[in-house]
Amino acid sequence: MRRVQDQLSSAGIHLVLLAWTLLALFPLTLIVINSFKTRKAIFGDPLGLPTGKALTLSGYESVMTNSDFPMFFSNSLIVTSVSLFLILLFGAMAAHAVSEYEFRGNSIISLYLIVGIMVPIRLGTVALLNLIVDLGLANTLTALILVYTAQGLPIAIFIFSEFLRSVSREIKDSARIDGLSEYRIFFEVVIPLVRPVIATVAVFSMIPIWNDLWFPLILSPGEETRTVTLGVQQFIGQYSVKWGSVLAALSVAILPVLIMYVIFSRQLIRGITSGAVKG
Amino acid sequence: MATLELRGVEKFFGTTQVIHDMNLSVADGELVVFVGPSGCGKSTLLRMIAGLETLSSGEIHIDGRRVDYQPPSRRGIAMVFQSYALYPHKDVRGNLGFSLKHDKVEKSEIDRRVNIAADILGLQDLMSRKPRELSGGQRQRVAIGRAIVREPKVFLFDEPLSNLDAALRVHMRVEILKLHQRLQNTMVYVTHDQVEAMTLADRIVVFRAGRVEQTGTPLELYRTPANRFVAGFIGSPAMNFLNITCKHGTVLLAERSVCQSTHPDGEATLGVRPEHLQVDESGPFSGEVSVFEHLGGEAFVHLTLSDGQELVARLDGEHRFKPGDTCTLGIAAEKCHVFNQAGLRVDR
Ligand SMILES: Nc1ncnc2c1ncn2[C@@H]1O[C@H](COP(=O)(O)OP(=O)(O)OP(=O)(O)O)[C@@H](O)[C@H]1O
Ligand SMILES: [Mg+2]
């Protein structure tokens, strides 16, 4: 009796999850499907599958060969991965500093580091633009990287310090007795312990950067430094929109997010800390 | 092989002083146990010896060398923590060898020492497991093994067994004793557990609020506690304390003579251990049984004396009482302890 009930309720849960998944995947699927179709088929039968006469790779062809898309793509990739690396590195280090060491002004500094969560960085766009121009960084990827790193740090520090506080003090003390320097304690003991948190922070920080249109538009709209989101705009002309190309570009742009998510989500799930201390 | 000496060690956290002018020396090969109530500074002192906590003043010498300005890894100590503190992403072999690898010890030497430690602790079959795949007892053995491979001059243990269940604790206690007999190392061992303290220690140090109350062998502390605090702390179940009056060198409990004492006339406290009380119709402790607990080989009887004071006695298992029964107990005069109003023990 109990078994049947359990099975029923688990079936119910899966049904809800399935419905949710379908709903969430629907627009994505639509983009991917239509990217393989001719312009006529996109408008004639938006939900139809790309078969027979409707099937074409011309969207991909024009994106890959007749446009700067590969460059936009690599710009996005560089900006996102470098910013992500800096956010994770500095975020974890700053969080470690404020949660591990007792020093004067510790709580003020931790507050200062995370107060940025409450202030949208876009409010400072004008000041940022002036600063970037003064630094001679306008129309460079460096400008974007710096701004995104600043944008991502507060929330990263906040999440990291919550988790780093829960890392057992005795493990770090063991490492000290084993003769590790504070840097190696951070990199070899603390970081492996919070790997799942790194994955979480990475996923949370990556997507807004990859998808951002605002700062590329303002800080580096030049031909050479456009990112994917900005670059896609070139297919949207004043009089005609190359929908096939737009959709193809978007489909390709989804890939890195998808890949990184697959990599990180395995980490997200793995509870590596279990067994570290008691339990 | 080393001695450990603390000279005038003090520790402040902010403005609160948790260690007061601590002077202590541990002989070569001695196993000293620190006991004391929670928050009295045992862990803090141990961490100061290890170098994990700075000293506010004083000196620490290990093996005749002053170490208190040196980092933990240079002091020749190894520490075992209550929570095991293993590296979760390294397997047992990796955990054992980590400090040596870091010290750039040769590979063959690391293997040799790791294997010796694994043999001593019976870890050979577990070498490639991760900590999360081990039981609590096995984890603690790895933690001890990690200390052994360092070949330290002084071992420091901070309540290493308190996360284990009762049966395993007994087992590990014996293992630690064997380890000490085999390695003959100097060890400092912090515990809450009476039995661990009594069975392991060459010498026990009783702490209270950052000060040493008494040091001595387990039997010295048991037989001649310096004061009421130590008397109540050492021994399990705890000593009974009764309010008594002294008159002309005789200790009187509700007008009945218990024993002789040099305490001047007036109020005092009598300490009697539960295990020293026996059923004795002519004895001085008479009262009504409130609770009777039978454990098979022995039994605990809780008495409410005629003047309302409570008393616990450990009797052998042949005795049977029911709540409400009257019970009269006696004690050999030389087992009685008299404490004055300041809590200090008064000689007979
Ligand atoms: N980092 C710290 N900052 C401020 N006070 C501290 C700190 N560490 C310990 N204390 C205080 O110092 C005192 C001694 O603590 P300690 O951990 O040494 O006690 P303990 O004897 O080991 O207790 P237990 O038996 O519960 O482990 C406690 O009152 C504690 O609150
Ligand atoms: Mg402690």
XYZ file of C-alpha atoms and ligand atoms in Angstrom:
659
model
C 0.000 0.000 0.000
C 2.697 2.363 1.141
C 4.817 1.461 -1.890
C 2.030 2.251 -4.304
C 1.422 5.578 -2.626
C 5.125 6.432 -2.768
C 5.269 5.521 -6.425
C 2.203 7.585 -7.191
C 3.551 10.647 -5.464
C 6.934 10.276 -7.140
C 5.173 9.914 -10.489
C 3.241 13.095 -9.726
C 6.424 14.984 -8.920
C 8.019 13.809 -12.139
C 4.960 14.808 -14.114
C 5.146 18.355 -12.781
C 8.873 18.527 -13.435
C 8.389 17.198 -16.934
C 5.731 19.786 -17.685
C 8.018 22.504 -16.377
C 10.909 21.244 -18.475
C 8.784 21.223 -21.621
C 7.594 24.733 -20.936
C 11.120 25.994 -20.341
C 12.570 24.227 -23.344
C 9.828 25.317 -25.735
C 11.245 28.698 -26.817
C 14.743 27.250 -27.052
C 13.543 24.392 -29.213
C 11.674 26.831 -31.393
C 14.823 28.863 -31.961
C 16.895 25.826 -32.799
C 14.268 24.278 -35.071
C 13.609 27.472 -36.994
C 17.291 28.166 -37.443
C 17.339 25.247 -39.849
C 14.394 26.489 -41.919
C 13.949 28.772 -44.882
C 12.519 32.195 -44.350
C 9.275 31.138 -45.957
C 8.940 28.084 -43.733
C 9.702 30.132 -40.578
C 6.741 32.357 -41.225
C 4.520 29.809 -42.954
C 4.759 27.103 -40.321
C 6.677 28.313 -37.257
C 6.097 25.095 -35.304
C 6.867 22.739 -38.170
C 9.965 20.577 -38.256
C 12.718 21.402 -40.757
C 11.981 18.678 -43.305
C 12.000 18.461 -47.063
C 11.933 21.772 -48.805
C 11.843 23.723 -45.546
C 15.301 22.463 -44.500
C 18.197 24.762 -45.142
C 21.557 25.525 -43.617
C 21.790 28.909 -45.271
C 21.335 30.699 -41.942
C 24.375 28.931 -40.507
C 26.250 29.409 -43.728
C 25.798 33.142 -43.789
C 26.567 33.439 -40.081
C 29.761 31.424 -40.323
C 31.114 32.638 -43.626
C 29.613 35.961 -44.593
C 29.723 37.705 -41.247
C 32.012 38.529 -38.351
C 30.111 36.165 -36.148
C 33.111 33.912 -35.355
C 34.923 37.004 -34.083
C 31.923 38.125 -32.012
C 31.744 34.657 -30.621
C 35.368 34.597 -29.617
C 35.009 38.098 -28.112
C 32.138 36.881 -25.976
C 34.068 33.807 -25.015
C 37.135 35.797 -23.992
C 35.189 38.392 -22.047
C 33.055 35.829 -20.253
C 35.770 33.377 -19.370
C 38.312 35.956 -18.240
C 35.709 37.816 -16.164
C 34.509 34.559 -14.706
C 38.033 33.518 -13.815
C 38.707 36.860 -12.127
C 35.392 36.830 -10.278
C 35.991 33.320 -8.958
C 39.597 33.971 -8.024
C 39.179 37.355 -6.363
C 35.777 36.510 -4.951
C 37.020 33.391 -3.226
C 40.202 35.080 -2.019
C 38.384 38.081 -0.601
C 35.793 35.883 1.058
C 38.535 33.716 2.526
C 40.301 36.765 3.895
C 37.274 38.170 5.672
C 35.995 34.850 6.956
C 39.303 33.297 8.038
C 41.375 36.097 9.501
C 40.542 38.318 12.391
C 41.757 41.833 11.809
C 40.699 45.331 12.633
C 37.877 46.544 10.439
C 37.028 43.048 9.292
C 33.272 43.496 9.462
C 33.357 46.931 7.827
C 35.387 45.555 4.956
C 33.106 42.564 4.445
C 30.137 44.886 4.369
C 31.910 47.151 1.890
C 32.694 44.200 -0.357
C 29.123 42.999 -0.609
C 27.210 46.258 -0.500
C 27.446 46.350 -4.299
C 24.702 43.716 -4.409
C 22.225 46.447 -3.583
C 23.514 49.036 -6.062
C 22.900 48.180 -9.730
C 26.150 48.812 -11.544
C 24.260 50.287 -14.510
C 23.439 53.333 -12.430
C 27.098 54.211 -12.737
C 27.247 53.792 -16.477
C 28.088 57.422 -17.229
C 30.840 57.527 -14.651
C 32.131 54.190 -15.874
C 32.157 55.403 -19.459
C 34.131 58.494 -18.465
C 36.559 56.381 -16.500
C 37.029 53.885 -19.315
C 37.597 56.683 -21.838
C 40.083 58.385 -19.500
C 41.925 55.119 -19.138
C 42.024 54.805 -22.895
C 40.174 51.528 -22.711
C 37.136 52.453 -24.795
C 36.387 49.845 -27.440
C 38.517 47.202 -25.795
C 37.580 43.859 -24.336
C 39.554 44.829 -21.215
C 36.934 47.472 -20.457
C 34.189 44.870 -20.505
C 36.215 42.421 -18.455
C 36.901 45.014 -15.765
C 33.283 46.100 -15.543
C 31.929 42.561 -15.461
C 34.409 41.541 -12.814
C 33.293 44.460 -10.674
C 29.678 43.586 -11.335
C 30.080 39.936 -10.397
C 32.279 40.279 -7.309
C 29.807 41.369 -4.603
C 27.428 38.467 -5.012
C 30.337 36.052 -5.464
C 31.964 37.279 -2.255
C 28.648 37.047 -0.471
C 28.032 33.437 -1.508
C 31.626 32.391 -0.946
C 31.902 33.888 2.510
C 28.732 32.155 3.654
C 30.229 28.813 2.668
C 33.814 29.497 3.662
C 32.686 30.283 7.189
C 31.339 26.771 7.398
C 34.634 25.148 6.401
C 35.954 23.437 9.500
C 38.617 25.463 11.243
C 40.346 22.268 12.277
C 41.064 21.245 8.684
C 42.833 24.522 8.058
C 44.688 24.152 11.345
C 45.770 20.654 10.343
C 47.167 22.089 7.154
C 49.022 24.736 9.145
C 50.563 22.057 11.310
C 51.455 20.170 8.145
C 53.431 23.245 7.185
C 51.381 24.697 4.345
C 51.606 28.403 3.671
C 48.414 30.422 3.880
C 48.291 30.556 0.071
C 48.567 26.804 -0.266
C 45.976 26.315 2.446
C 43.646 28.437 0.358
C 44.374 26.731 -2.942
C 44.941 23.147 -1.822
C 42.618 22.756 1.136
C 39.889 25.389 1.079
C 39.217 25.538 -2.668
C 38.762 21.792 -3.135
C 36.356 21.852 -0.188
C 34.136 24.483 -1.774
C 34.202 23.206 -5.354
C 30.432 22.860 -5.505
C 30.138 26.488 -4.410
C 32.529 27.559 -7.133
C 30.279 25.846 -9.648
C 27.251 27.635 -8.258
C 28.913 31.024 -8.357
C 30.247 30.355 -11.839
C 26.825 29.524 -13.220
C 25.232 32.506 -11.527
C 27.906 34.924 -12.743
C 28.363 33.604 -16.246
C 24.900 33.958 -17.681
C 24.366 37.700 -17.079
C 27.780 38.396 -18.594
C 27.227 36.264 -21.661
C 23.786 37.724 -22.252
C 24.605 41.355 -21.548
C 23.877 43.882 -24.255
C 24.166 47.102 -22.268
C 27.882 47.419 -21.638
C 29.045 46.115 -25.036
C 26.766 48.702 -26.620
C 28.145 51.535 -24.521
C 31.736 50.652 -23.779
C 32.871 48.759 -26.847
C 30.554 48.998 -29.810
C 33.485 48.980 -32.256
C 33.567 46.444 -35.088
C 36.446 44.519 -33.564
C 35.126 44.240 -30.034
C 31.472 43.358 -30.448
C 30.130 40.471 -28.486
C 27.550 37.985 -29.741
C 24.536 39.784 -28.324
C 25.597 42.981 -29.981
C 26.831 41.364 -33.135
C 23.538 39.617 -33.775
C 22.010 43.042 -34.223
C 23.707 43.349 -37.585
C 21.321 40.776 -39.013
C 18.438 42.930 -37.937
C 18.435 45.512 -40.628
C 16.327 48.635 -40.907
C 14.209 47.210 -43.719
C 14.658 43.476 -43.466
C 15.578 41.023 -40.777
C 17.565 37.942 -41.708
C 15.668 35.699 -39.354
C 17.448 32.561 -40.427
C 20.794 34.114 -39.565
C 19.577 35.606 -36.309
C 18.227 32.289 -35.159
C 21.319 30.407 -36.288
C 23.542 32.877 -34.431
C 21.452 32.560 -31.299
C 21.520 28.758 -31.519
C 25.297 28.773 -31.669
C 25.432 31.303 -28.846
C 23.503 28.950 -26.589
C 26.163 26.261 -26.920
C 28.854 27.585 -24.568
C 26.327 28.284 -21.856
C 25.012 24.800 -22.264
C 28.454 23.221 -22.195
C 29.573 25.147 -19.117
C 26.346 24.318 -17.394
C 26.797 20.627 -18.075
C 30.356 20.769 -16.723
C 29.448 22.727 -13.624
C 26.200 21.003 -12.797
C 28.056 17.757 -12.186
C 30.081 19.693 -9.652
C 26.961 21.294 -8.268
C 25.559 17.921 -7.398
C 28.671 16.310 -6.048
C 28.753 16.725 -2.295
C 32.482 16.613 -1.916
C 32.610 17.895 1.628
C 30.778 14.918 3.069
C 33.159 12.998 5.261
C 35.520 15.882 5.758
C 34.600 16.337 9.352
C 32.294 14.369 11.581
C 29.279 12.653 10.193
C 61.553 12.174 22.601
C 61.143 15.534 24.166
C 60.115 17.598 27.109
C 57.520 20.339 27.017
C 57.622 23.351 29.251
C 55.255 26.281 29.661
C 56.541 29.327 31.493
C 54.160 32.045 32.573
C 51.898 31.524 29.585
C 48.913 33.858 29.396
C 46.233 34.403 26.812
C 43.792 37.223 26.293
C 40.961 37.265 23.792
C 40.256 40.968 23.554
C 40.072 41.982 27.185
C 39.020 38.615 28.609
C 41.819 36.528 29.992
C 41.331 32.832 29.328
C 44.737 31.509 30.448
C 46.315 32.819 33.655
C 50.048 32.577 34.314
C 50.410 28.936 33.314
C 53.521 27.076 34.420
C 53.720 23.438 33.533
C 56.352 20.962 32.556
C 55.852 17.636 30.874
C 58.637 15.088 31.135
C 60.048 13.143 28.233
C 57.723 10.309 27.276
C 55.038 11.380 29.691
C 51.346 11.273 28.801
C 49.669 14.234 30.455
C 45.900 14.599 30.368
C 44.188 17.982 30.622
C 40.742 17.883 32.148
C 38.385 20.609 33.219
C 34.920 21.929 32.628
C 33.866 23.250 29.239
C 35.332 26.628 28.387
C 38.175 26.504 30.900
C 40.809 26.979 28.214
C 42.110 23.472 27.537
C 41.796 23.724 23.768
C 43.171 27.237 23.777
C 46.251 26.102 25.675
C 46.731 23.130 23.355
C 46.388 25.387 20.324
C 48.963 27.719 21.809
C 51.376 24.822 22.247
C 50.687 23.839 18.641
C 51.261 27.379 17.411
C 47.749 27.909 16.132
C 47.100 30.617 18.675
C 49.524 33.359 19.677
C 50.668 33.847 23.257
C 49.792 37.069 25.026
C 52.817 36.520 27.241
C 55.094 33.742 28.411
C 57.279 31.131 26.767
C 56.894 27.617 25.432
C 59.866 25.288 25.230
C 59.881 21.971 23.436
C 62.908 19.754 23.849
C 64.716 22.614 25.565
C 64.242 24.929 22.598
C 62.027 27.981 22.719
C 59.333 27.583 20.097
C 56.617 30.107 20.797
C 57.650 32.401 17.960
C 57.883 29.554 15.457
C 55.182 28.395 13.056
C 53.371 25.143 13.914
C 55.260 23.036 11.405
C 58.622 23.901 12.962
C 57.725 23.017 16.512
C 57.963 19.277 16.160
C 54.386 18.694 17.175
C 51.466 16.848 15.655
C 47.874 17.395 16.596
C 44.795 15.204 16.390
C 41.478 17.046 16.389
C 38.058 16.088 17.624
C 36.554 16.391 14.150
C 39.353 14.306 12.527
C 39.992 17.152 10.056
C 41.019 14.879 7.197
C 41.467 16.278 3.700
C 38.247 15.059 2.073
C 39.547 15.047 -1.483
C 42.591 12.910 -0.702
C 42.516 9.188 -0.059
C 43.926 7.651 3.097
C 47.407 7.304 1.653
C 47.292 10.900 0.445
C 46.138 12.110 3.836
C 48.884 10.235 5.632
C 51.648 11.373 3.315
C 50.545 14.943 2.714
C 52.721 16.692 5.278
C 55.787 14.729 4.244
C 55.219 15.386 0.572
C 54.980 19.034 1.413
C 58.227 18.823 3.373
C 59.879 17.405 0.244
C 60.714 14.159 1.982
C 61.889 11.501 -0.462
C 59.255 9.257 -1.972
C 60.712 6.059 -0.551
C 60.913 7.583 2.925
C 57.286 8.758 2.684
C 56.188 5.270 1.693
C 58.165 3.743 4.519
C 56.676 6.013 7.169
C 53.158 5.816 5.762
C 53.344 2.033 5.738
C 54.617 1.890 9.305
C 51.753 4.118 10.461
C 49.241 2.080 8.462
C 50.544 -1.115 10.042
C 50.369 0.278 13.560
C 46.794 1.412 13.060
C 45.538 -1.396 10.828
C 44.818 0.852 7.858
C 46.495 -1.247 5.159
C 43.229 -2.331 3.536
C 41.810 1.178 3.450
C 44.670 3.035 1.818
C 42.841 4.035 -1.361
C 39.553 5.054 0.268
C 38.349 8.624 0.622
C 37.483 9.860 4.131
C 33.769 9.836 3.348
C 34.006 6.098 2.724
C 35.329 5.434 6.221
C 33.602 4.886 9.541
C 34.141 7.296 12.418
C 36.661 5.032 14.108
C 38.590 4.513 10.892
C 38.681 8.251 10.243
C 40.053 8.901 13.673
C 42.692 6.244 13.077
C 43.720 7.993 9.874
C 43.921 11.249 11.798
C 46.186 9.601 14.362
C 48.193 8.020 11.555
C 48.704 11.421 10.025
C 50.208 12.518 13.322
C 52.445 9.450 13.552
C 54.066 9.874 10.123
C 55.312 13.306 11.118
C 57.376 11.593 13.821
C 56.719 14.503 16.163
C 58.429 15.224 19.434
C 55.114 15.925 21.104
C 51.680 14.578 20.242
C 48.709 16.820 21.001
C 45.225 15.335 21.194
C 42.131 17.520 21.549
C 39.255 15.278 22.608
C 40.064 12.817 19.834
C 37.467 10.255 20.828
C 34.470 12.345 21.755
C 32.789 11.932 18.365
C 32.828 8.146 18.643
C 30.169 5.975 20.184
C 30.787 4.412 23.586
C 32.024 0.991 22.463
C 34.380 2.395 19.857
C 35.675 4.919 22.339
C 36.747 2.151 24.698
C 38.462 0.382 21.828
C 40.287 3.476 20.579
C 41.297 4.377 24.107
C 43.109 1.088 24.394
C 44.691 1.679 20.978
C 45.982 5.072 22.037
C 47.422 3.561 25.201
C 49.142 0.856 23.133
C 50.408 3.504 20.776
C 51.880 5.443 23.664
C 53.539 2.350 25.072
C 54.960 1.519 21.661
C 56.177 4.953 20.601
C 57.048 6.219 24.089
C 56.321 9.744 22.908
C 55.506 12.777 24.943
C 51.758 13.330 24.663
C 49.280 15.933 25.809
C 45.714 14.725 25.751
C 42.602 16.819 26.359
C 39.435 15.041 27.361
C 36.099 15.411 29.071
C 35.939 11.738 29.804
C 36.725 10.606 33.354
C 37.671 7.118 32.312
C 39.976 8.274 29.537
C 41.705 10.594 31.957
C 42.125 7.978 34.676
C 43.265 5.159 32.404
C 45.525 7.017 29.974
C 47.264 9.550 32.120
C 50.666 9.345 33.673
C 49.674 12.663 35.153
C 46.435 14.627 35.128
C 46.209 18.401 35.094
C 42.882 19.731 36.319
C 41.965 23.156 34.951
C 39.406 25.645 36.070
C 38.820 28.994 34.380
C 42.292 29.171 32.880
C 44.156 28.133 36.018
C 45.627 24.838 37.155
C 43.717 23.530 40.157
C 45.906 20.494 40.764
C 48.348 18.214 39.011
C 49.153 14.670 39.989
C 48.904 11.046 39.031
C 45.361 9.787 38.625
C 45.513 8.036 41.978
C 46.896 11.059 43.806
C 44.037 13.149 42.531
C 41.555 10.460 43.405
C 42.899 9.844 46.899
C 43.975 13.318 47.946
C 42.189 15.970 45.907
C 43.518 19.385 46.884
C 40.106 20.981 46.955
C 36.442 20.454 46.530
C 36.524 21.264 42.802
C 39.069 18.574 41.988
C 37.314 16.122 44.294
C 34.070 16.654 42.441
C 35.710 16.519 39.038
C 37.789 13.377 39.399
C 35.919 10.134 39.947
C 32.731 8.872 38.414
C 30.028 8.964 39.641
C 30.943 12.215 41.298
C 31.749 12.555 44.981
C 28.895 13.375 47.385
C 29.202 16.620 49.308
C 27.372 16.991 52.617
C 27.147 19.944 54.954
C 28.524 18.988 58.349
C 29.666 20.626 61.551
C 32.949 20.038 63.295
C 33.147 19.966 67.052
C 36.292 19.241 69.054
C 37.931 17.518 66.094
C 34.930 15.328 65.334
C 32.866 15.567 62.164
C 29.167 15.507 62.982
C 26.368 14.821 60.534
C 22.983 15.390 62.178
C 24.603 14.830 65.604
C 26.147 11.512 64.536
C 29.897 11.196 64.446
C 31.375 10.356 61.043
C 35.123 10.717 61.454
C 37.889 12.787 63.039
C 39.266 15.959 61.507
C 41.691 18.762 62.325
C 39.164 21.266 61.028
C 38.393 23.936 63.657
C 34.925 24.004 65.177
C 32.227 25.168 62.796
C 30.605 24.469 59.450
C 32.439 22.420 56.817
C 31.835 20.076 53.910
C 32.248 16.341 53.960
C 33.134 14.542 50.746
C 32.419 10.844 50.380
C 32.742 8.843 47.196
C 29.746 6.673 46.247
C 31.941 3.614 45.889
C 33.264 3.909 49.453
C 29.873 3.705 51.125
C 28.631 0.366 52.416
C 25.493 -0.886 54.045
C 26.203 -0.675 57.767
C 23.434 -0.628 60.382
C 25.581 1.391 62.764
C 26.732 3.849 60.102
C 26.150 7.593 60.221
C 24.251 8.025 56.938
C 20.649 7.059 57.407
C 17.783 8.004 55.173
C 14.986 7.092 52.857
C 15.663 5.503 49.458
C 14.393 7.786 46.684
C 15.733 5.944 43.620
C 17.327 2.539 43.266
C 19.173 1.671 40.041
C 20.339 -1.870 39.464
C 23.025 -2.431 36.843
C 23.592 -6.133 37.358
C 26.975 -6.329 39.035
C 26.419 -3.153 40.986
C 23.618 -0.909 42.113
C 23.180 2.780 42.833
C 21.067 3.844 45.753
C 19.968 7.478 46.063
C 19.190 8.445 49.652
C 17.450 11.444 51.130
C 19.024 11.834 54.554
C 16.942 12.774 57.584
C 18.121 16.407 57.322
C 17.092 16.563 53.646
C 20.549 16.221 52.033
C 20.995 13.896 49.064
C 23.509 11.062 48.884
C 24.375 8.493 46.201
C 26.058 5.195 47.022
C 27.376 2.440 44.835
C 26.649 -0.928 46.370
C 27.346 -4.367 45.072
C 24.623 -6.090 43.133
C 23.319 -8.291 45.933
C 21.509 -5.446 47.636
C 17.863 -4.757 46.884
C 15.974 -1.650 47.936
C 12.637 -0.149 47.023
C 11.865 3.563 47.010
C 10.646 4.425 50.493
C 12.810 1.857 52.256
C 15.107 3.025 55.000
C 18.773 2.462 54.373
C 21.762 3.057 56.642
C 25.264 3.404 55.239
C 28.706 3.631 56.755
C 32.185 4.514 55.541
C 35.731 3.835 56.651
C 37.014 6.951 58.403
C 40.129 7.183 56.213
C 37.975 7.488 53.064
C 36.333 10.686 54.279
C 37.425 14.067 52.935
C 36.737 17.252 54.841
C 36.760 20.590 53.000
C 36.757 23.946 54.753
C 34.513 26.856 53.829
C 37.029 27.995 51.178
C 36.759 24.575 49.537
C 40.284 23.443 50.485
C 40.861 19.952 51.762
C 41.692 19.674 55.457
C 44.113 16.987 56.610
C 42.837 14.445 59.027
N 38.800 32.943 19.076
C 38.262 33.242 20.271
N 37.838 34.494 20.541
C 37.313 34.815 21.739
N 37.159 33.949 22.747
C 37.547 32.681 22.545
C 38.121 32.257 21.305
N 38.415 30.950 21.400
C 38.050 30.566 22.639
N 37.538 31.607 23.339
C 37.064 31.564 24.731
O 38.110 31.055 25.516
C 37.595 30.194 26.522
C 38.298 28.868 26.478
O 37.920 28.179 25.315
P 38.471 26.730 25.006
O 37.971 26.352 23.671
O 39.922 26.692 25.229
O 37.716 25.849 26.101
P 37.841 24.296 26.367
O 38.395 24.130 27.719
O 38.557 23.638 25.260
O 36.325 23.882 26.361
P 35.666 22.547 25.824
O 35.903 21.551 26.893
O 34.235 22.914 25.700
O 36.304 22.208 24.528
C 36.104 30.106 26.299
O 35.485 30.921 27.240
C 35.911 30.629 24.919
O 34.690 31.306 24.826
Mg 37.974 22.259 23.662
